[in-house]
Tab-separated table of C-alpha atoms and ligand atoms in Angstrom:
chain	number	residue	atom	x	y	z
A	1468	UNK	CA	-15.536	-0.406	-37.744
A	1469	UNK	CA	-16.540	-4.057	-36.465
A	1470	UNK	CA	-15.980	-4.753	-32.976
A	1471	UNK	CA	-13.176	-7.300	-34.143
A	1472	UNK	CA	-11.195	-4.701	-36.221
A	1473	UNK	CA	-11.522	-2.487	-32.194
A	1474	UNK	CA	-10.164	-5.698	-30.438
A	1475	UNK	CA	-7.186	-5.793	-32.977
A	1476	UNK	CA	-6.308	-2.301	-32.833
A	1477	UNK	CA	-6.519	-2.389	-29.240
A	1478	UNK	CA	-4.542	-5.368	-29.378
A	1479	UNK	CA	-1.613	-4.096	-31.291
A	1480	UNK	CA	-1.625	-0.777	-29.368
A	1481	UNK	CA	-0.983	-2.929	-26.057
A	1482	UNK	CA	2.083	-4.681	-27.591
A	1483	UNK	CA	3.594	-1.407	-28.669
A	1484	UNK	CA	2.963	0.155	-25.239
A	1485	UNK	CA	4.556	-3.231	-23.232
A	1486	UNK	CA	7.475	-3.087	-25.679
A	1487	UNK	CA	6.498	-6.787	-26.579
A	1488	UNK	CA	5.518	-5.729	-29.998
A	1489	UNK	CA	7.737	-7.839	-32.673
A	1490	UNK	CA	9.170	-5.903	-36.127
A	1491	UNK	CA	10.570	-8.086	-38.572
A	1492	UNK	CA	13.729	-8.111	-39.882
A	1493	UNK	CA	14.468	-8.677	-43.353
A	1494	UNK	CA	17.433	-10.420	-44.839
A	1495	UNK	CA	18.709	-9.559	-47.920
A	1496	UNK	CA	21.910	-12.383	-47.959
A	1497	UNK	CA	21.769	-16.089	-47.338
A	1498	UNK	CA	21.838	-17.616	-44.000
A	1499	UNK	CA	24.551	-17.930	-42.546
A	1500	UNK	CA	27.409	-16.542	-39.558
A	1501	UNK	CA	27.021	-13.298	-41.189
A	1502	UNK	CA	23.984	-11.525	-42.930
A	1503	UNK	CA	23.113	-8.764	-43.960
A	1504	UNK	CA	19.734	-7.233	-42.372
A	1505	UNK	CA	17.747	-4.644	-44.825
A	1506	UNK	CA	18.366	-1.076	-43.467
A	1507	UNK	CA	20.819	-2.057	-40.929
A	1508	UNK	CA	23.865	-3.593	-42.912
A	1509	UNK	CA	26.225	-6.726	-42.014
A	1510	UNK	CA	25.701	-8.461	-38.929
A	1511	UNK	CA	27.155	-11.492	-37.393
A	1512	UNK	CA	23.950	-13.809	-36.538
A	1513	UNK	CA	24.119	-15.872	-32.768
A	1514	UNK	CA	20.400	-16.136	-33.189
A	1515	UNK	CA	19.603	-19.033	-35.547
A	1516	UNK	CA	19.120	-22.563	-35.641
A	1517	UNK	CA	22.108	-22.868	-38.627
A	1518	UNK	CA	23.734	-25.196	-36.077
A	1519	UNK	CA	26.084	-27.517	-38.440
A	1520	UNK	CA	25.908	-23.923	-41.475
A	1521	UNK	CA	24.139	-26.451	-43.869
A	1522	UNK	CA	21.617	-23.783	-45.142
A	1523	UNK	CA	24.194	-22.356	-47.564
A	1524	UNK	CA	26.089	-24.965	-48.230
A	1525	UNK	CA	27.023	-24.915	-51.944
A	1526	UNK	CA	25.565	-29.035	-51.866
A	1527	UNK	CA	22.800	-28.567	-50.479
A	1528	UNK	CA	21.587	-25.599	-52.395
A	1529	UNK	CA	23.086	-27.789	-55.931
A	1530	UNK	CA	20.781	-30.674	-54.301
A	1531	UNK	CA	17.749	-28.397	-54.025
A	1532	UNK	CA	17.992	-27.371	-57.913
A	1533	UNK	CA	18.773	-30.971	-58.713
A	1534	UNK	CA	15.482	-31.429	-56.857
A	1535	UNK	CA	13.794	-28.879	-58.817
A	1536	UNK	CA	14.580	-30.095	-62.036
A	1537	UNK	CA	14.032	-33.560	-61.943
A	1538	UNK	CA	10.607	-33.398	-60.042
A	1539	UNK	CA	10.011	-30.003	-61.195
A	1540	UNK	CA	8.008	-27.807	-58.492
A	1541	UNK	CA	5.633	-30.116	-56.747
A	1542	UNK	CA	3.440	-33.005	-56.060
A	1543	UNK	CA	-0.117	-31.431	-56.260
A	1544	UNK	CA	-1.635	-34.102	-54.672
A	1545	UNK	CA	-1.308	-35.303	-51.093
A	1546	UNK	CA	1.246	-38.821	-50.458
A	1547	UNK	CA	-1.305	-41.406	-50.149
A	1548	UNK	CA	-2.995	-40.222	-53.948
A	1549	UNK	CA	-0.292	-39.368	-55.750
A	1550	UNK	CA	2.100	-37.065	-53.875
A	1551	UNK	CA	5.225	-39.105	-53.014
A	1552	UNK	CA	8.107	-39.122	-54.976
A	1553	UNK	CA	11.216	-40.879	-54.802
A	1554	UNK	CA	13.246	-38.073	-53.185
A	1555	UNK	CA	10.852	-38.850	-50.332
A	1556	UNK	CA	11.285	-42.841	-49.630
A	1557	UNK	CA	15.342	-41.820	-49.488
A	1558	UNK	CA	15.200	-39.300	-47.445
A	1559	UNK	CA	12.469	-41.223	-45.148
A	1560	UNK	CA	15.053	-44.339	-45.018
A	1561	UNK	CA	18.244	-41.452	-44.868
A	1562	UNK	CA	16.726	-40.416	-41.608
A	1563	UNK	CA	15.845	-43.730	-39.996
A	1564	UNK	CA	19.288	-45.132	-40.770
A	1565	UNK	CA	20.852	-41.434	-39.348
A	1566	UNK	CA	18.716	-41.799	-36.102
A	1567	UNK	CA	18.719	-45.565	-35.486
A	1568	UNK	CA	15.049	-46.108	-35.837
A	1569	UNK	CA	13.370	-48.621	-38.253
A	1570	UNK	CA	11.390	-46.412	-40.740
A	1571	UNK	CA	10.171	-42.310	-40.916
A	1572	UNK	CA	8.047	-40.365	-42.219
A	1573	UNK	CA	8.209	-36.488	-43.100
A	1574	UNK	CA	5.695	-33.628	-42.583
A	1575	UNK	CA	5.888	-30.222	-43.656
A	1576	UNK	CA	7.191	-29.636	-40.729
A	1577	UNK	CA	7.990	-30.645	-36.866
A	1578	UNK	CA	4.724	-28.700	-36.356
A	1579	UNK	CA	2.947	-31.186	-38.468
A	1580	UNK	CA	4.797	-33.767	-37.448
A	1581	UNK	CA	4.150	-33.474	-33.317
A	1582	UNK	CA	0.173	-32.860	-34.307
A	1583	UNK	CA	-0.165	-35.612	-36.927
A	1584	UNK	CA	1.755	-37.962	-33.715
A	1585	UNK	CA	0.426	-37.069	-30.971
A	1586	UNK	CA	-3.324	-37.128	-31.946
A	1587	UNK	CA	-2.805	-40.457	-33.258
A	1588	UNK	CA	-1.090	-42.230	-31.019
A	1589	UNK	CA	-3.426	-41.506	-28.065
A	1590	UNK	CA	-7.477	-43.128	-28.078
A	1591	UNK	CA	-9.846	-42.728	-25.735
A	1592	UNK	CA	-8.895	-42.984	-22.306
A	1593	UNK	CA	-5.429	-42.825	-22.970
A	1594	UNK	CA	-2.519	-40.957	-21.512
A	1595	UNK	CA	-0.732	-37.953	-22.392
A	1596	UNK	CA	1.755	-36.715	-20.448
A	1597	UNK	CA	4.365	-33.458	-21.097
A	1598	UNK	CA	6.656	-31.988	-19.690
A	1599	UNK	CA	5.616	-28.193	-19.162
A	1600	UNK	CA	8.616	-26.532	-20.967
A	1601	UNK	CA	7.918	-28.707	-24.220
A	1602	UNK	CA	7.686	-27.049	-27.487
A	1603	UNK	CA	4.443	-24.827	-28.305
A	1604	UNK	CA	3.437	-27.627	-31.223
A	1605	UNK	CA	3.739	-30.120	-28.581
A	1606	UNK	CA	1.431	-28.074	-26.185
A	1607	UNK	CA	-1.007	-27.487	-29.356
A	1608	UNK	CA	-1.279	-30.705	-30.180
A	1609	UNK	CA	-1.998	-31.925	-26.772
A	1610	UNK	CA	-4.802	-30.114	-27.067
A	1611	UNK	CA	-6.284	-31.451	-30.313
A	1612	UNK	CA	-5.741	-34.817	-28.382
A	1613	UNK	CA	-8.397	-34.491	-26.353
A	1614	UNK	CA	-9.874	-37.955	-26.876
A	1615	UNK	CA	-6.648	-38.353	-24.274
A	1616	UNK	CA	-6.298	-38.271	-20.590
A	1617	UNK	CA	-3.745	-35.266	-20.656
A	1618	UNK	CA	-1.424	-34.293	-17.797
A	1619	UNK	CA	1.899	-32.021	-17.348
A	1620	UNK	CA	4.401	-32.536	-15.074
A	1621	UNK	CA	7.255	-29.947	-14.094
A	1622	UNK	CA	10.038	-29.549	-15.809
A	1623	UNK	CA	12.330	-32.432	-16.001
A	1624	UNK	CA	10.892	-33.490	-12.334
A	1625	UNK	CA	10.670	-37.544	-12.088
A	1626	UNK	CA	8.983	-38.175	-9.465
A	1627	UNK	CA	6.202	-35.760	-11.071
A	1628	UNK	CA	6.210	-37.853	-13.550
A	1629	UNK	CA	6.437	-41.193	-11.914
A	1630	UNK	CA	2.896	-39.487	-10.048
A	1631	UNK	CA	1.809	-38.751	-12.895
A	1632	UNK	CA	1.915	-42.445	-14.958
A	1633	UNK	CA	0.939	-43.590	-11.525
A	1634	UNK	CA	-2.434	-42.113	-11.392
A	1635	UNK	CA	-3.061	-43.593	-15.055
A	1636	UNK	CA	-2.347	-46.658	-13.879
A	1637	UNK	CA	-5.370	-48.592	-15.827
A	1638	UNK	CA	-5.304	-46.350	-18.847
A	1639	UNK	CA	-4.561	-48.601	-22.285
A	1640	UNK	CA	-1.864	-46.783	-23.192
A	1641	UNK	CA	0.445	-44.149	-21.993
A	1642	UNK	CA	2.146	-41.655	-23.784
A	1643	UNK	CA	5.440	-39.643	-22.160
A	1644	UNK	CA	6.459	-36.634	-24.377
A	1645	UNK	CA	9.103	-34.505	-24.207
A	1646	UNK	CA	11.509	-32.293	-25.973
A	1647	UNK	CA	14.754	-33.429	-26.027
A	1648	UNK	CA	16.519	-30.114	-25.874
A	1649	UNK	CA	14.579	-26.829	-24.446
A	1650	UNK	CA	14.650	-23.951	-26.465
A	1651	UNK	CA	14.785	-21.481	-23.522
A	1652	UNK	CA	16.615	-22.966	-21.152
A	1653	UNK	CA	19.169	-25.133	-23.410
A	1654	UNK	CA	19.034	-27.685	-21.128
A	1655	UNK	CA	18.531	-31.345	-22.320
A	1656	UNK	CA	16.436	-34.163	-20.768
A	1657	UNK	CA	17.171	-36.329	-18.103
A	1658	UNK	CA	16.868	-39.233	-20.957
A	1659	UNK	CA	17.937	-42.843	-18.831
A	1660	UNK	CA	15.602	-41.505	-15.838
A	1661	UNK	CA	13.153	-40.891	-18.348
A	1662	UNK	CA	13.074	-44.026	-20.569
A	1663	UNK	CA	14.047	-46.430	-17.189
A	1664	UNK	CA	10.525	-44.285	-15.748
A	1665	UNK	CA	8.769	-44.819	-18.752
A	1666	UNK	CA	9.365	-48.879	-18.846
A	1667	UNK	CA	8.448	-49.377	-15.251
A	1668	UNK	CA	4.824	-48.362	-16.378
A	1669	UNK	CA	4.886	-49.404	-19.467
A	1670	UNK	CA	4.525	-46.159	-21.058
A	1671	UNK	CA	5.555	-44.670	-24.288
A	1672	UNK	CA	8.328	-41.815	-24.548
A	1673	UNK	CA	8.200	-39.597	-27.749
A	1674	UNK	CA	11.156	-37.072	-27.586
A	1675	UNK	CA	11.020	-33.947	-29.817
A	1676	UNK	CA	14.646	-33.729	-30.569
A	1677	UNK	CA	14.382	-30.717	-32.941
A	1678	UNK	CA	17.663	-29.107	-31.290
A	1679	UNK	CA	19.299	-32.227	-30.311
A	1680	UNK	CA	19.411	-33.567	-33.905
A	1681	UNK	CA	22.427	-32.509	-35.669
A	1682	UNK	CA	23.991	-31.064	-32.257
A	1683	UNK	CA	23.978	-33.558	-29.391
A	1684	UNK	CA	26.705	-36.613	-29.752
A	1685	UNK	CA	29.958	-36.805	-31.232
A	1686	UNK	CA	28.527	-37.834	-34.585
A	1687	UNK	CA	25.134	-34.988	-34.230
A	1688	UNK	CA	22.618	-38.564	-34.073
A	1689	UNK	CA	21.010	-36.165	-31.141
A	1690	UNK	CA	20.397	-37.171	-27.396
A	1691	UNK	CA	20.198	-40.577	-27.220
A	1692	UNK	CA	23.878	-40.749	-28.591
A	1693	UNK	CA	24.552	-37.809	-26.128
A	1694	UNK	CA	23.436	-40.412	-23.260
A	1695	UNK	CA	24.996	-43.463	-25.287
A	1696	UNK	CA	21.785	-44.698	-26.039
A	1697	UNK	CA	20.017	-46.772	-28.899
A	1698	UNK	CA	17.178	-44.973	-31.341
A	1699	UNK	CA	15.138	-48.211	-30.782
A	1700	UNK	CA	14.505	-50.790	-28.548
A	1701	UNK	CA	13.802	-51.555	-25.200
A	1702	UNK	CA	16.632	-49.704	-23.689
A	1703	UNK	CA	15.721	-46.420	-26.601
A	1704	UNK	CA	13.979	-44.272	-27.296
A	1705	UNK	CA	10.680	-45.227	-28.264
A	1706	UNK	CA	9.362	-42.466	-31.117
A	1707	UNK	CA	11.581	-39.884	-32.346
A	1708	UNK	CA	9.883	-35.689	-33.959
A	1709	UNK	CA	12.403	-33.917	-35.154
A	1710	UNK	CA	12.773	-30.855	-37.652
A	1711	UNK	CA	14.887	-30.374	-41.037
A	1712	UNK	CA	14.382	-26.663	-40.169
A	1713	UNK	CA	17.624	-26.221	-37.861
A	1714	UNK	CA	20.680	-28.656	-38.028
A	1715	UNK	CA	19.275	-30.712	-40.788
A	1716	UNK	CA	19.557	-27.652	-43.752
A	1717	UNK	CA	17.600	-24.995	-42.701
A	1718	UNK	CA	15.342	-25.128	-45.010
A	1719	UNK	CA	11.419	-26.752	-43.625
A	1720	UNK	CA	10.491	-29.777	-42.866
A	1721	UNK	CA	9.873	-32.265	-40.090
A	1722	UNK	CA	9.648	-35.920	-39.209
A	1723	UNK	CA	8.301	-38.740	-37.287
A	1724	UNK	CA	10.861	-41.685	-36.668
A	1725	UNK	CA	10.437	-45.115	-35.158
A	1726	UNK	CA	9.053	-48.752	-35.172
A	1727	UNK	CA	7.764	-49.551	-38.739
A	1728	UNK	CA	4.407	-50.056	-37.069
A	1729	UNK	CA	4.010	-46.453	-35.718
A	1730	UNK	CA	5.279	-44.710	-39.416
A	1731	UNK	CA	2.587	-46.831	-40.923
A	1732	UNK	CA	-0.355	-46.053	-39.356
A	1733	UNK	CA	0.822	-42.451	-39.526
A	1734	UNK	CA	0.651	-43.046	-43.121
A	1735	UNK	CA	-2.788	-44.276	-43.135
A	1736	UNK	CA	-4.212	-42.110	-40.500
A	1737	UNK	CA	-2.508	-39.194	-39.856
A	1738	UNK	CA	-4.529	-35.900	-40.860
A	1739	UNK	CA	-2.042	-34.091	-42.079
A	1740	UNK	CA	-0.659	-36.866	-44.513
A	1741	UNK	CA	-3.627	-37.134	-45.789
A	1742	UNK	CA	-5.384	-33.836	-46.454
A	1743	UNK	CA	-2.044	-32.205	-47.016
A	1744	UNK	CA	0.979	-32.426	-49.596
A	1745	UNK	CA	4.264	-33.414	-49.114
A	1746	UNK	CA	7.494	-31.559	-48.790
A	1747	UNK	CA	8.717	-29.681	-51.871
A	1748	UNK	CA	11.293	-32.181	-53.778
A	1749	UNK	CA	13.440	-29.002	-53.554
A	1750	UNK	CA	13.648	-29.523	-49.476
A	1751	UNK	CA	13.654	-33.331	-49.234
A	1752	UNK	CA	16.731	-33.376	-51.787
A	1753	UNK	CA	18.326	-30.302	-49.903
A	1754	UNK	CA	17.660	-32.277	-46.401
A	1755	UNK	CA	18.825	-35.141	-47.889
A	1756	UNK	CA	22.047	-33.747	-49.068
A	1757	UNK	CA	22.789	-31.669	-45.841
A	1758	UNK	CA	22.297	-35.337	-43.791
A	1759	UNK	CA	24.731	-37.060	-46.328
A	1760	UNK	CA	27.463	-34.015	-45.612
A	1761	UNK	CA	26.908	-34.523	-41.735
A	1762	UNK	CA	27.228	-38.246	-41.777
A	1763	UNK	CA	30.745	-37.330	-44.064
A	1764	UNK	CA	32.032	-34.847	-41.859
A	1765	UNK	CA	31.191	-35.282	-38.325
A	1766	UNK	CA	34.140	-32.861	-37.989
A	1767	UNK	CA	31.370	-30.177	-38.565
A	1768	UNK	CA	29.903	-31.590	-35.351
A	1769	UNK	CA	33.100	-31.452	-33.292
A	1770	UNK	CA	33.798	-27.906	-34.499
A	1771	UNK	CA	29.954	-26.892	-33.593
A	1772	UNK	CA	31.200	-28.535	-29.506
A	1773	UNK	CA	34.139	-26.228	-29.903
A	1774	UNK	CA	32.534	-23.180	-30.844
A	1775	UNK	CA	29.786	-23.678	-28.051
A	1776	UNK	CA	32.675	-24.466	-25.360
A	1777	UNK	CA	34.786	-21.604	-26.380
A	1778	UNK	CA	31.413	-18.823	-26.357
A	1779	UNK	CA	30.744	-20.191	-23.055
A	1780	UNK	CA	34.103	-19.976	-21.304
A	1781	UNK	CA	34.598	-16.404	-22.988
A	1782	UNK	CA	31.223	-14.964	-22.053
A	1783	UNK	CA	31.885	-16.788	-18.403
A	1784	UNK	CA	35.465	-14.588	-17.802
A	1785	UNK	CA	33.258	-11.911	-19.214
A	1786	UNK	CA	31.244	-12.006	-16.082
A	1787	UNK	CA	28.011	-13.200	-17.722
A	1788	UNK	CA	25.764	-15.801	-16.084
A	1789	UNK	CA	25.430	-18.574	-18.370
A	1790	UNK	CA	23.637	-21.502	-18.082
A	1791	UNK	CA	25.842	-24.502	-18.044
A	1792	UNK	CA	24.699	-27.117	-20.939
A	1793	UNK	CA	26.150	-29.035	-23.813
A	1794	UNK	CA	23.432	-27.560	-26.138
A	1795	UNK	CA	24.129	-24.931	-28.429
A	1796	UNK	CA	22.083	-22.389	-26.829
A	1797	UNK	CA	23.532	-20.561	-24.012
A	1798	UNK	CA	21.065	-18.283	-22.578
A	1799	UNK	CA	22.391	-15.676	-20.053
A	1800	UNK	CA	19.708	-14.294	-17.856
A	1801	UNK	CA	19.160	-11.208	-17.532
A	1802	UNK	CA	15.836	-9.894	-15.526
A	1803	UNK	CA	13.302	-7.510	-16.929
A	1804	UNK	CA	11.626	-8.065	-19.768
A	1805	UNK	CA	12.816	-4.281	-20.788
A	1806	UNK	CA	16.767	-4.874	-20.380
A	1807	UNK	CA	17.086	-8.210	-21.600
A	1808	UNK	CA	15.327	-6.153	-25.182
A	1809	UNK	CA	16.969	-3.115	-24.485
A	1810	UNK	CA	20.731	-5.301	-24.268
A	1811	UNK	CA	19.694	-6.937	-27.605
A	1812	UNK	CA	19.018	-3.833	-29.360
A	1813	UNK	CA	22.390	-2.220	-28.082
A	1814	UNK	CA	24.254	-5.857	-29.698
A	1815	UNK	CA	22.594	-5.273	-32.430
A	1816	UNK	CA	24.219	-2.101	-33.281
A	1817	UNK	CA	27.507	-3.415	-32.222
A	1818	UNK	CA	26.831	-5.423	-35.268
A	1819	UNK	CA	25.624	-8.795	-32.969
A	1820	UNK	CA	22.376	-10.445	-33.791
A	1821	UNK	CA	21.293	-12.036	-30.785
A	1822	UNK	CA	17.500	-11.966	-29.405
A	1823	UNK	CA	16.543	-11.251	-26.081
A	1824	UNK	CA	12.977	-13.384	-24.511
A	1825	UNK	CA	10.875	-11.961	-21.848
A	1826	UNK	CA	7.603	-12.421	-20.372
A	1827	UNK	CA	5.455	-14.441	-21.511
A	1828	UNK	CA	7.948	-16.568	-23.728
A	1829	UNK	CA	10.163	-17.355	-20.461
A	1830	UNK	CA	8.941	-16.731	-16.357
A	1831	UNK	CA	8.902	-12.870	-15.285
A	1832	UNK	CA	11.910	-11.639	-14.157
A	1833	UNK	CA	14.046	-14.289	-15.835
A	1834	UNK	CA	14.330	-12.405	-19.076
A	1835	UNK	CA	17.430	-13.616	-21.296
A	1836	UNK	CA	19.497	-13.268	-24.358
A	1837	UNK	CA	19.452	-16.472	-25.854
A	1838	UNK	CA	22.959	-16.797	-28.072
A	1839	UNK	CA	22.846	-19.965	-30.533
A	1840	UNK	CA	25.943	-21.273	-31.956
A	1841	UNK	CA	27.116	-22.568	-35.410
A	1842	UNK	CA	29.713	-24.941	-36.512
A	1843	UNK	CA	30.186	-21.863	-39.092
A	1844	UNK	CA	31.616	-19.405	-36.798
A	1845	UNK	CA	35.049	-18.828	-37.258
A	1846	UNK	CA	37.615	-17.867	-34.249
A	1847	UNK	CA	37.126	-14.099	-35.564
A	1848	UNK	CA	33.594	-14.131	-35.542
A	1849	UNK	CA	33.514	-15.202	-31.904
A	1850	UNK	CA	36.286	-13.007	-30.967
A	1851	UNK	CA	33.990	-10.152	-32.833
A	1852	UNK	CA	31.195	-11.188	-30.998
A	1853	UNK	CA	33.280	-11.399	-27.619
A	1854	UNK	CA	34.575	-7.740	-27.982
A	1855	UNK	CA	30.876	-6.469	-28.375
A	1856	UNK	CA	29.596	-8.617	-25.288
A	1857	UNK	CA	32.503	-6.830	-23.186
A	1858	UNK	CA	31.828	-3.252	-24.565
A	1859	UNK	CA	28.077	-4.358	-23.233
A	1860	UNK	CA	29.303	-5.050	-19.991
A	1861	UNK	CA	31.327	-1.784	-19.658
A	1862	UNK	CA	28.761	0.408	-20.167
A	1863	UNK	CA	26.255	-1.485	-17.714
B	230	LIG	C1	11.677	-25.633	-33.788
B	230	LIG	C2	10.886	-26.687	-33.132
B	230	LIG	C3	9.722	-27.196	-33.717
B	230	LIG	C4	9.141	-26.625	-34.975
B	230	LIG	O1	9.791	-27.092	-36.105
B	230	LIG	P1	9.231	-26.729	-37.541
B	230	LIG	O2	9.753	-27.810	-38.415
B	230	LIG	O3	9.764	-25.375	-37.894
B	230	LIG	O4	7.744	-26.752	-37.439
B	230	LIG	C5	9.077	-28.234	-33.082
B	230	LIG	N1	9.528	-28.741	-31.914
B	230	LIG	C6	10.623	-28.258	-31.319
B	230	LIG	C7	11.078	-28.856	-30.021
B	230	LIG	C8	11.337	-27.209	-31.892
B	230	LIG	O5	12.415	-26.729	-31.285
């Protein structure tokens, strides 16, 4: 027994005894506003990022084997030897046109995307400044960035900020980051204060729109349409990350959007461009597809507001404490760590699939269940779902 396979154990044993230890769940049906979990039966599902129900879509699945049999599995190679296809210019110019920006350029995912970025954009005594609730791939690749001057500022806090760019006053170039909607808290960022902040010192803002994109807007172009804002230019955002993993399909995937400058030195320098392959054709012609449907029917969009508004009034008369947000998440805090998993457990078996988040995802004491809504659900799955929050709130 090495002393790593003793930290391990010991490691494992502490998650089980702090009821932070994570089992997965296995689906044996599509995703979708139902599923069915493996051992447990039909359940409707409030927990994934299925915002606009493209990951089933009969098109988009059709588009994937379409995908599949014209450029069969795979590229083997990497883009820059001999790794891009077609499917992947189309897609590339599908999302610039979608967001507003001049050019894009996928990853294998947002993951990819925020590393392959951030590390780039940022030399020497640089700047690199996040917000402290961004997204864990924006944290990690702040940290491979380390060429970079790198500072955090509090959540969504301005004048942090404005300190912040402040006291980089002579570096070359400064870099704002962000995420444009938080995954814990559902809130979205304060986008004018931020851009108007980030022109005054001439700074760049990146926004990580991964659950913006597909949501946020009356046509689901993401926050900067939220705030009636351009995706470029001097009054826009500067650099767009998003992911093809939520709204956008479902499937994997992520992106870098901008000015044509940015996308191609990306292409010529970014790491994981060039030491690793491209998205399956199977995903970029299922993305693709699932981008064409939600620039056809923004209705999906305006159904997705209407399922989010109706949740949160219900849940509200329900006496719940909701945050208030036009995201699709809707967290309701709960506490400890313990009820907020014990409450999920208990939906669960009243055939709900929502997750609860303690410590150290979110702050002690301000466990949650974090609900996340779909253009999919119907009035009788919410009314379903509804009914089992109440019978929750009885027996508390
Ligand atoms: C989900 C998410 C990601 C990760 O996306 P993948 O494409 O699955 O890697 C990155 N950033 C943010 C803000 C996210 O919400």
């Amino acid at each position: 027994m090495s002393a790593l396979d003793d930290r391990l154990r010991h490691s494992l044993a502490q998650l089980h005894e702090n009821g932070t230890y994570k089992s997965l769940r296995y689906l044996t049906t599509p995703m979708g506003p139902d599923a069915t979990i493996d051992g447990l039966g039909e359940v409707l599902v409030f927990c994934s990022n299925n915002y606009l129900g493209l990951a089933n879509h009969p098109e988009v699945v059709e588009a994937g084997h379409q995908g599949l049999k014209k450029y069969g599995a795979g590229t083997a190679s990497v883009r820059f030897i001999c790794g891009t296809f077609e499917c992947h210019r189309i897609l590339e110019e599908r999302i610039a046109n979608f967001l507003g920006t001049e050019a894009a350029l996928t990853y294998v995912s947002c993951w990819n995307a925020n590393e392959g970025l951030l590390t780039n954009l940022v030399e020497s005594g640089d700047a690199l400044i996040s917000d402290e609730l961004n997204h864990a791939s924006i944290i990690d690749a702040g940290r491979l960035a380390r060429q970079a001057t790198r500072s955090v500022f509090a959540h969504s806090d301005i004048n942090e900020l404005e300190s912040a760019l402040s006291n980089v006053n002579s570096a070359p170039a400064k870099v704002v980051v962000t995420d444009g909607v938080f995954s814990m808290e559902g809130d979205i960022a304060k986008l004018p204060e931020l851009i108007a902040t980030c022109r005054r010192h001439d700074a760049t803002l990146v926004v990580d729109d991964s659950h913006g994109t597909g949501v946020l807007g009356t046509s689901g172009r993401g926050i900067h349409e939220h705030f009636g804002l351009p995706g470029h230019g001097p009054t826009g955002i500067d650099i767009f990350t998003g992911t093809l993993g939520k709204a956008l399909g479902g499937a994997a995937g992520g992106y870098v959007a901008g000015p044509r400058d940015v996308i191609d030195y990306l292409v010529q320098r970014s790491r994981p461009q060039l030491f690793s392959n491209a998205l399956p054709p199977t995903v970029a012609c299922s993305a693709n597809k699932a981008l064409e449907i939600i620039q056809r029917e923004p209705e999906r969009v305006a159904q997705l507001h209407q399922n989010v508004r109706t949740m949160r009034d219900g849940l509200k008369s329900l006496g719940y404490d909701v945050l208030d947000s036009p995201t699709a998440i809707l967290p309701i805090i709960i506490g400890s760590t313990a009820d907020a998993i014990r409450l999920s457990n208990r939906l669960l078996e009243l055939g709900v699939f929502v997750i609860g988040f303690g410590f150290p995802v979110v702050p002690e004491g301000t466990a949650r269940l974090r609900i996340q809504m779909s253009a999919a659900h119907t009035d009788q799955h919410l009314e379903r779902a509804l009914a089992a929050f109440a019978k929750l709130k009885e027996e508390c």
